[in-house]
PDB file of C-alpha atoms in Angstrom:
ATOM      1  CA  UNK I1159      -6.557  24.576  79.043  1.00 73.00           C
ATOM      2  CA  UNK I1160      -6.005  24.010  82.756  1.00 76.00           C
ATOM      3  CA  UNK I1161      -9.679  24.221  83.890  1.00 81.00           C
ATOM      4  CA  UNK I1162     -10.634  21.979  80.990  1.00 81.00           C
ATOM      5  CA  UNK I1163      -8.084  19.336  81.925  1.00 84.00           C
ATOM      6  CA  UNK I1164      -8.937  19.486  85.637  1.00 87.00           C
ATOM      7  CA  UNK I1165     -12.616  18.914  84.863  1.00 87.00           C
ATOM      8  CA  UNK I1166     -11.730  16.073  82.499  1.00 85.00           C
ATOM      9  CA  UNK I1167      -9.533  14.396  85.131  1.00 87.00           C
ATOM     10  CA  UNK I1168     -12.342  14.654  87.669  1.00 88.00           C
ATOM     11  CA  UNK I1169     -14.824  13.099  85.236  1.00 88.00           C
ATOM     12  CA  UNK I1170     -12.451  10.243  84.441  1.00 89.00           C
ATOM     13  CA  UNK I1171     -11.791   9.454  88.112  1.00 90.00           C
ATOM     14  CA  UNK I1172     -15.527   9.670  88.841  1.00 92.00           C
ATOM     15  CA  UNK I1173     -16.399   7.188  86.105  1.00 91.00           C
ATOM     16  CA  UNK I1174     -13.566   4.802  86.958  1.00 92.00           C
ATOM     17  CA  UNK I1175     -14.236   4.969  90.713  1.00 93.00           C
ATOM     18  CA  UNK I1176     -17.915   4.098  90.544  1.00 94.00           C
ATOM     19  CA  UNK I1177     -17.376   1.501  87.833  1.00 94.00           C
ATOM     20  CA  UNK I1178     -14.702  -0.196  89.933  1.00 95.00           C
ATOM     21  CA  UNK I1179     -16.962  -0.375  92.982  1.00 96.00           C
ATOM     22  CA  UNK I1180     -19.771  -1.925  90.939  1.00 95.00           C
ATOM     23  CA  UNK I1181     -17.382  -4.311  89.184  1.00 94.00           C
ATOM     24  CA  UNK I1182     -15.939  -5.537  92.491  1.00 95.00           C
ATOM     25  CA  UNK I1183     -19.393  -5.914  94.039  1.00 95.00           C
ATOM     26  CA  UNK I1184     -20.593  -7.953  91.064  1.00 94.00           C
ATOM     27  CA  UNK I1185     -17.432  -9.736  90.000  1.00 94.00           C
ATOM     28  CA  UNK I1186     -16.270 -10.970  93.409  1.00 94.00           C
ATOM     29  CA  UNK I1187     -19.277 -13.225  94.147  1.00 93.00           C
ATOM     30  CA  UNK I1188     -19.432 -14.271  90.495  1.00 93.00           C
ATOM     31  CA  UNK I1189     -15.798 -15.373  90.471  1.00 93.00           C
ATOM     32  CA  UNK I1190     -16.158 -17.240  93.766  1.00 93.00           C
ATOM     33  CA  UNK I1191     -19.300 -18.929  92.444  1.00 93.00           C
ATOM     34  CA  UNK I1192     -17.364 -20.129  89.397  1.00 92.00           C
ATOM     35  CA  UNK I1193     -14.913 -21.867  91.744  1.00 91.00           C
ATOM     36  CA  UNK I1194     -17.527 -23.282  94.110  1.00 91.00           C
ATOM     37  CA  UNK I1195     -19.687 -24.779  91.330  1.00 91.00           C
ATOM     38  CA  UNK I1196     -16.767 -26.319  89.435  1.00 88.00           C
ATOM     39  CA  UNK I1197     -15.796 -29.990  89.646  1.00 85.00           C
ATOM     40  CA  UNK I1198     -14.533 -30.640  93.142  1.00 80.00           C
ATOM     41  CA  UNK I1199     -16.073 -27.422  94.451  1.00 79.00           C
ATOM     42  CA  UNK I1200     -18.152 -27.109  97.585  1.00 83.00           C
ATOM     43  CA  UNK I1201     -21.296 -26.384  95.544  1.00 86.00           C
ATOM     44  CA  UNK I1202     -20.491 -28.685  92.653  1.00 87.00           C
ATOM     45  CA  UNK I1203     -22.929 -28.054  89.812  1.00 88.00           C
ATOM     46  CA  UNK I1204     -21.472 -28.625  86.365  1.00 88.00           C
ATOM     47  CA  UNK I1205     -24.477 -27.242  84.490  1.00 91.00           C
ATOM     48  CA  UNK I1206     -24.573 -23.996  86.476  1.00 90.00           C
ATOM     49  CA  UNK I1207     -20.812 -23.641  86.146  1.00 90.00           C
ATOM     50  CA  UNK I1208     -20.934 -24.045  82.370  1.00 92.00           C
ATOM     51  CA  UNK I1209     -23.801 -21.572  82.000  1.00 92.00           C
ATOM     52  CA  UNK I1210     -22.127 -18.925  84.171  1.00 91.00           C
ATOM     53  CA  UNK I1211     -18.792 -19.506  82.451  1.00 91.00           C
ATOM     54  CA  UNK I1212     -20.297 -19.075  78.978  1.00 92.00           C
ATOM     55  CA  UNK I1213     -22.069 -15.869  79.996  1.00 91.00           C
ATOM     56  CA  UNK I1214     -18.819 -14.489  81.373  1.00 91.00           C
ATOM     57  CA  UNK I1215     -16.898 -15.506  78.249  1.00 90.00           C
ATOM     58  CA  UNK I1216     -19.431 -13.924  75.901  1.00 90.00           C
ATOM     59  CA  UNK I1217     -19.461 -10.686  77.886  1.00 87.00           C
ATOM     60  CA  UNK I1218     -15.660 -10.559  77.945  1.00 87.00           C
ATOM     61  CA  UNK I1219     -15.353 -11.189  74.216  1.00 86.00           C
ATOM     62  CA  UNK I1220     -17.495  -8.196  73.225  1.00 86.00           C
ATOM     63  CA  UNK I1221     -15.484  -5.087  72.253  1.00 86.00           C
ATOM     64  CA  UNK I1222     -16.241  -2.212  74.592  1.00 87.00           C
ATOM     65  CA  UNK I1223     -17.282   0.226  71.866  1.00 84.00           C
ATOM     66  CA  UNK I1224     -19.892  -2.289  70.657  1.00 87.00           C
ATOM     67  CA  UNK I1225     -21.006  -2.948  74.221  1.00 88.00           C
ATOM     68  CA  UNK I1226     -21.670   0.765  74.739  1.00 87.00           C
ATOM     69  CA  UNK I1227     -23.859   0.912  71.654  1.00 86.00           C
ATOM     70  CA  UNK I1228     -25.689  -2.307  72.519  1.00 88.00           C
ATOM     71  CA  UNK I1229     -26.482  -1.061  76.038  1.00 88.00           C
ATOM     72  CA  UNK I1230     -27.779   2.376  75.032  1.00 88.00           C
ATOM     73  CA  UNK I1231     -31.403   1.459  75.661  1.00 89.00           C
ATOM     74  CA  UNK I1232     -30.565  -0.069  79.031  1.00 91.00           C
ATOM     75  CA  UNK I1233     -28.364   2.905  79.901  1.00 88.00           C
ATOM     76  CA  UNK I1234     -31.162   5.344  79.086  1.00 89.00           C
ATOM     77  CA  UNK I1235     -33.548   3.296  81.254  1.00 91.00           C
ATOM     78  CA  UNK I1236     -31.119   3.406  84.193  1.00 89.00           C
ATOM     79  CA  UNK I1237     -29.811   6.968  83.997  1.00 87.00           C
ATOM     80  CA  UNK I1238     -32.319   8.724  81.738  1.00 86.00           C
ATOM     81  CA  UNK I1239     -29.616   9.629  79.200  1.00 82.00           C
ATOM     82  CA  UNK I1240     -26.964   8.045  77.001  1.00 80.00           C
ATOM     83  CA  UNK I1241     -24.318  10.781  77.264  1.00 82.00           C
ATOM     84  CA  UNK I1242     -22.332  12.118  80.176  1.00 83.00           C
ATOM     85  CA  UNK I1243     -20.281  10.503  82.894  1.00 84.00           C
ATOM     86  CA  UNK I1244     -23.258   8.929  84.714  1.00 87.00           C
ATOM     87  CA  UNK I1245     -24.365   7.201  81.519  1.00 87.00           C
ATOM     88  CA  UNK I1246     -20.835   5.927  80.876  1.00 89.00           C
ATOM     89  CA  UNK I1247     -20.725   4.162  84.240  1.00 91.00           C
ATOM     90  CA  UNK I1248     -23.339   1.612  83.101  1.00 91.00           C
ATOM     91  CA  UNK I1249     -21.387   0.041  80.193  1.00 91.00           C
ATOM     92  CA  UNK I1250     -18.098   0.487  82.058  1.00 92.00           C
ATOM     93  CA  UNK I1251     -19.355  -1.495  85.048  1.00 93.00           C
ATOM     94  CA  UNK I1252     -21.085  -4.165  82.974  1.00 93.00           C
ATOM     95  CA  UNK I1253     -17.976  -4.634  80.867  1.00 91.00           C
ATOM     96  CA  UNK I1254     -15.713  -4.841  83.915  1.00 93.00           C
ATOM     97  CA  UNK I1255     -17.769  -7.334  85.965  1.00 94.00           C
ATOM     98  CA  UNK I1256     -16.940 -10.451  83.863  1.00 93.00           C
ATOM     99  CA  UNK I1257     -13.341  -9.257  83.469  1.00 93.00           C
ATOM    100  CA  UNK I1258     -12.897  -8.986  87.231  1.00 95.00           C
ATOM    101  CA  UNK I1259     -14.799 -12.243  87.821  1.00 94.00           C
ATOM    102  CA  UNK I1260     -12.175 -14.193  85.871  1.00 93.00           C
ATOM    103  CA  UNK I1261      -9.398 -12.545  87.869  1.00 94.00           C
ATOM    104  CA  UNK I1262     -11.190 -13.499  91.087  1.00 95.00           C
ATOM    105  CA  UNK I1263     -11.586 -17.066  89.867  1.00 92.00           C
ATOM    106  CA  UNK I1264      -7.868 -17.345  89.107  1.00 92.00           C
ATOM    107  CA  UNK I1265      -6.947 -15.884  92.513  1.00 92.00           C
ATOM    108  CA  UNK I1266      -9.285 -18.134  94.506  1.00 92.00           C
ATOM    109  CA  UNK I1267      -8.163 -21.293  92.676  1.00 89.00           C
ATOM    110  CA  UNK I1268      -4.638 -20.750  94.007  1.00 88.00           C
ATOM    111  CA  UNK I1269      -5.751 -21.088  97.632  1.00 87.00           C
ATOM    112  CA  UNK I1270      -4.416 -24.231  99.300  1.00 84.00           C
ATOM    113  CA  UNK I1271      -7.114 -26.908  99.278  1.00 81.00           C
ATOM    114  CA  UNK I1272      -5.818 -28.250 102.583  1.00 84.00           C
ATOM    115  CA  UNK I1273      -7.085 -25.116 104.332  1.00 84.00           C
ATOM    116  CA  UNK I1274     -10.575 -25.688 102.962  1.00 85.00           C
ATOM    117  CA  UNK I1275     -10.557 -29.306 104.098  1.00 83.00           C
ATOM    118  CA  UNK I1276      -9.322 -28.277 107.549  1.00 86.00           C
ATOM    119  CA  UNK I1277     -12.157 -25.779 108.004  1.00 85.00           C
ATOM    120  CA  UNK I1278     -14.698 -28.350 106.834  1.00 82.00           C
ATOM    121  CA  UNK I1279     -13.322 -30.895 109.289  1.00 83.00           C
ATOM    122  CA  UNK I1280     -13.895 -28.340 112.047  1.00 85.00           C
ATOM    123  CA  UNK I1281     -17.567 -28.057 111.067  1.00 80.00           C
ATOM    124  CA  UNK I1282     -17.338 -24.985 108.855  1.00 78.00           C
ATOM    125  CA  UNK I1283     -19.983 -24.565 106.152  1.00 85.00           C
ATOM    126  CA  UNK I1284     -19.562 -23.092 102.675  1.00 84.00           C
ATOM    127  CA  UNK I1285     -20.035 -19.502 103.863  1.00 88.00           C
ATOM    128  CA  UNK I1286     -17.419 -20.010 106.571  1.00 86.00           C
ATOM    129  CA  UNK I1287     -14.940 -21.375 104.044  1.00 88.00           C
ATOM    130  CA  UNK I1288     -15.501 -18.382 101.761  1.00 89.00           C
ATOM    131  CA  UNK I1289     -15.302 -15.822 104.562  1.00 87.00           C
ATOM    132  CA  UNK I1290     -12.455 -17.353 106.582  1.00 87.00           C
ATOM    133  CA  UNK I1291     -10.284 -18.992 103.924  1.00 89.00           C
ATOM    134  CA  UNK I1292     -10.954 -18.193 100.276  1.00 90.00           C
ATOM    135  CA  UNK I1293     -11.225 -14.409 100.508  1.00 89.00           C
ATOM    136  CA  UNK I1294      -8.529 -13.755 103.177  1.00 89.00           C
ATOM    137  CA  UNK I1295      -5.990 -16.124 101.617  1.00 88.00           C
ATOM    138  CA  UNK I1296      -6.477 -14.715  98.110  1.00 89.00           C
ATOM    139  CA  UNK I1297      -6.670 -11.074  99.203  1.00 90.00           C
ATOM    140  CA  UNK I1298      -3.250  -9.998  97.820  1.00 90.00           C
ATOM    141  CA  UNK I1299      -4.157 -11.441  94.421  1.00 90.00           C
ATOM    142  CA  UNK I1300      -7.597  -9.861  94.619  1.00 93.00           C
ATOM    143  CA  UNK I1301      -5.984  -6.476  95.220  1.00 93.00           C
ATOM    144  CA  UNK I1302      -3.734  -7.048  92.210  1.00 92.00           C
ATOM    145  CA  UNK I1303      -6.771  -8.029  90.140  1.00 93.00           C
ATOM    146  CA  UNK I1304      -8.587  -4.887  91.230  1.00 94.00           C
ATOM    147  CA  UNK I1305      -5.603  -2.820  90.133  1.00 94.00           C
ATOM    148  CA  UNK I1306      -5.635  -4.512  86.731  1.00 93.00           C
ATOM    149  CA  UNK I1307      -9.360  -3.789  86.448  1.00 94.00           C
ATOM    150  CA  UNK I1308      -8.850  -0.107  87.312  1.00 94.00           C
ATOM    151  CA  UNK I1309      -6.169   0.228  84.636  1.00 92.00           C
ATOM    152  CA  UNK I1310      -8.461  -1.408  82.081  1.00 92.00           C
ATOM    153  CA  UNK I1311     -11.340   0.871  83.096  1.00 92.00           C
ATOM    154  CA  UNK I1312      -9.188   3.955  82.597  1.00 89.00           C
ATOM    155  CA  UNK I1313      -8.626   2.810  79.022  1.00 86.00           C
ATOM    156  CA  UNK I1314     -12.339   2.052  78.593  1.00 88.00           C
ATOM    157  CA  UNK I1315     -13.274   5.477  79.961  1.00 86.00           C
ATOM    158  CA  UNK I1316     -11.053   7.135  77.382  1.00 82.00           C
ATOM    159  CA  UNK I1317     -12.820   5.111  74.701  1.00 82.00           C
ATOM    160  CA  UNK I1318     -16.188   6.172  76.137  1.00 81.00           C
ATOM    161  CA  UNK I1319     -15.221   9.745  75.377  1.00 76.00           C
ATOM    162  CA  UNK I1320     -15.899   9.042  71.701  1.00 71.00           C
ATOM    163  CA  UNK I1321     -19.643   8.929  72.428  1.00 72.00           C
ATOM    164  CA  UNK I1322     -19.829  11.982  74.654  1.00 72.00           C
ATOM    165  CA  UNK I1323     -19.052  10.428  78.018  1.00 76.00           C
ATOM    166  CA  UNK I1324     -16.683  13.212  79.014  1.00 78.00           C
ATOM    167  CA  UNK I1325     -13.312  12.784  80.653  1.00 82.00           C
ATOM    168  CA  UNK I1326      -9.842  12.795  79.175  1.00 82.00           C
ATOM    169  CA  UNK I1327     -10.852  10.683  76.190  1.00 80.00           C
ATOM    170  CA  UNK I1328     -13.465  13.249  75.208  1.00 79.00           C
ATOM    171  CA  UNK I1329     -10.872  16.041  75.413  1.00 82.00           C
ATOM    172  CA  UNK I1330      -8.448  14.086  73.230  1.00 79.00           C
ATOM    173  CA  UNK I1331     -11.119  13.427  70.599  1.00 77.00           C
ATOM    174  CA  UNK I1332     -12.822  16.840  70.489  1.00 78.00           C
ATOM    175  CA  UNK I1333      -9.762  19.040  70.795  1.00 76.00           C
ATOM    176  CA  UNK I1334      -6.810  16.882  69.839  1.00 72.00           C
ATOM    177  CA  UNK I1335      -8.345  15.091  66.856  1.00 71.00           C
ATOM    178  CA  UNK I1336     -11.285  17.127  65.578  1.00 72.00           C
ATOM    179  CA  UNK I1337      -9.711  20.563  66.151  1.00 74.00           C
ATOM    180  CA  UNK I1338      -6.130  19.491  65.365  1.00 72.00           C
ATOM    181  CA  UNK I1339      -4.802  20.683  68.735  1.00 74.00           C
ATOM    182  CA  UNK I1340      -2.080  18.071  68.865  1.00 79.00           C
ATOM    183  CA  UNK I1341      -0.424  19.544  71.938  1.00 81.00           C
ATOM    184  CA  UNK I1342      -3.578  19.134  74.014  1.00 81.00           C
ATOM    185  CA  UNK I1343      -3.997  15.574  72.811  1.00 81.00           C
ATOM    186  CA  UNK I1344      -0.493  14.629  73.920  1.00 86.00           C
ATOM    187  CA  UNK I1345      -1.066  16.309  77.281  1.00 85.00           C
ATOM    188  CA  UNK I1346      -4.105  14.099  77.857  1.00 85.00           C
ATOM    189  CA  UNK I1347      -2.059  11.048  76.871  1.00 84.00           C
ATOM    190  CA  UNK I1348       0.620  12.035  79.393  1.00 88.00           C
ATOM    191  CA  UNK I1349      -1.977  12.563  82.133  1.00 87.00           C
ATOM    192  CA  UNK I1350      -3.492   9.141  81.443  1.00 86.00           C
ATOM    193  CA  UNK I1351      -0.035   7.554  81.626  1.00 88.00           C
ATOM    194  CA  UNK I1352       0.667   9.243  84.962  1.00 90.00           C
ATOM    195  CA  UNK I1353      -2.711   8.225  86.420  1.00 89.00           C
ATOM    196  CA  UNK I1354      -2.230   4.610  85.338  1.00 90.00           C
ATOM    197  CA  UNK I1355       1.299   4.527  86.773  1.00 91.00           C
ATOM    198  CA  UNK I1356       0.110   5.894  90.113  1.00 92.00           C
ATOM    199  CA  UNK I1357      -2.767   3.416  90.294  1.00 91.00           C
ATOM    200  CA  UNK I1358      -0.488   0.511  89.405  1.00 91.00           C
ATOM    201  CA  UNK I1359       2.103   1.515  92.008  1.00 92.00           C
ATOM    202  CA  UNK I1360      -0.544   1.905  94.722  1.00 91.00           C
ATOM    203  CA  UNK I1361      -2.109  -1.456  93.896  1.00 89.00           C
ATOM    204  CA  UNK I1362       1.225  -3.279  93.828  1.00 89.00           C
ATOM    205  CA  UNK I1363       2.237  -1.696  97.132  1.00 90.00           C
ATOM    206  CA  UNK I1364      -1.057  -2.693  98.784  1.00 88.00           C
ATOM    207  CA  UNK I1365      -0.784  -6.268  97.501  1.00 86.00           C
ATOM    208  CA  UNK I1366       2.802  -6.644  98.750  1.00 86.00           C
ATOM    209  CA  UNK I1367       1.884  -5.161 102.130  1.00 85.00           C
ATOM    210  CA  UNK I1368      -1.008  -7.566 102.605  1.00 80.00           C
ATOM    211  CA  UNK I1369       1.173 -10.483 101.599  1.00 75.00           C
ATOM    212  CA  UNK I1370       3.808  -9.562 104.161  1.00 74.00           C
ATOM    213  CA  UNK I1371       1.201  -9.101 106.883  1.00 68.00           C
ATOM    214  CA  UNK I1372      -0.129 -12.625 106.413  1.00 58.00           C
ATOM    215  CA  UNK I1373      -2.040 -12.984 103.175  1.00 48.00           C
ATOM    216  CA  UNK I1374      -1.473 -16.029 101.058  1.00 48.00           C
ATOM    217  CA  UNK I1375       1.281 -18.181 102.540  1.00 44.00           C
ATOM    218  CA  UNK I1376       1.254 -16.056 105.669  1.00 45.00           C
ATOM    219  CA  UNK I1377       1.521 -18.288 108.734  1.00 40.00           C
ATOM    220  CA  UNK I1378      -0.330 -16.177 111.279  1.00 38.00           C
ATOM    221  CA  UNK I1379      -3.906 -16.355 109.911  1.00 43.00           C
ATOM    222  CA  UNK I1380      -3.568 -20.062 109.200  1.00 45.00           C
ATOM    223  CA  UNK I1381      -2.387 -20.849 112.671  1.00 36.00           C
ATOM    224  CA  UNK I1382      -5.133 -18.783 114.272  1.00 44.00           C
ATOM    225  CA  UNK I1383      -7.762 -20.315 112.089  1.00 44.00           C
ATOM    226  CA  UNK I1384      -6.817 -23.959 111.907  1.00 44.00           C
ATOM    227  CA  UNK I1385      -4.693 -24.877 114.887  1.00 44.00           C
ATOM    228  CA  UNK I1386      -5.703 -25.004 118.472  1.00 40.00           C
ATOM    229  CA  UNK I1387      -3.306 -23.364 120.843  1.00 38.00           C
ATOM    230  CA  UNK I1388      -0.676 -25.879 121.849  1.00 40.00           C
ATOM    231  CA  UNK I1389       0.046 -26.108 125.578  1.00 45.00           C
ATOM    232  CA  UNK I1390       3.247 -24.457 126.704  1.00 45.00           C
ATOM    233  CA  UNK I1391       6.007 -26.705 128.079  1.00 45.00           C
ATOM    234  CA  UNK I1392       5.436 -25.326 131.601  1.00 46.00           C
ATOM    235  CA  UNK I1393       1.740 -26.221 131.381  1.00 47.00           C
ATOM    236  CA  UNK I1394       2.614 -29.735 130.279  1.00 39.00           C
ATOM    237  CA  UNK I1395       4.936 -30.192 133.274  1.00 47.00           C
ATOM    238  CA  UNK I1396       2.246 -28.893 135.656  1.00 46.00           C
ATOM    239  CA  UNK I1397      -0.327 -31.270 134.205  1.00 43.00           C
ATOM    240  CA  UNK I1398       2.131 -34.161 134.676  1.00 44.00           C
TER     241      UNK I1398
END
């Protein structure tokens, strides 16, 4: 059983890793765009915001097993097949992008609006606000959102095993359920629990570390970004 489980763990991590990268690359700008185009945003556009929001809501509401079936034609066009770990990455990533986008939106909305106004008063444009304020200040929450997305993708990848995607879910279905090897099924469940616990611990640790080093509410980045260096008392006396 050991070689089988090692291969399954590798397939699961492969699927989750690539899906997470694609989800972050697609969900991060989408979530920021939802904030920027909302009422009071820097790119205020109510129509665009409603359209993007509805698309995200519809994609999030679709059960993953149905999403996999609905995307089979698209998956075959992208990867040339509908089974295997490469094919599973397509529905995993597409399902995770709107999920992560909402987490990004919630994280960015918590950024202090006074920082945005301060950067604008200094002549900063929208890109400067995003790059210097919104992303750095919300980074701890973004890390936490990424961790939540990874945990969800691990569950999705196990579900993808029902349609031949490989990984631990495939082992649990083929051996644990279809061949009545209950022991192997519970081993896969235990491995999934351990992997999720490790990922959650690593994500929480990274988020706390960033917060302590000056993420949201951290004084150092704000002072460097928004305040000019005040003259030292000795300099003031010399000037006088």
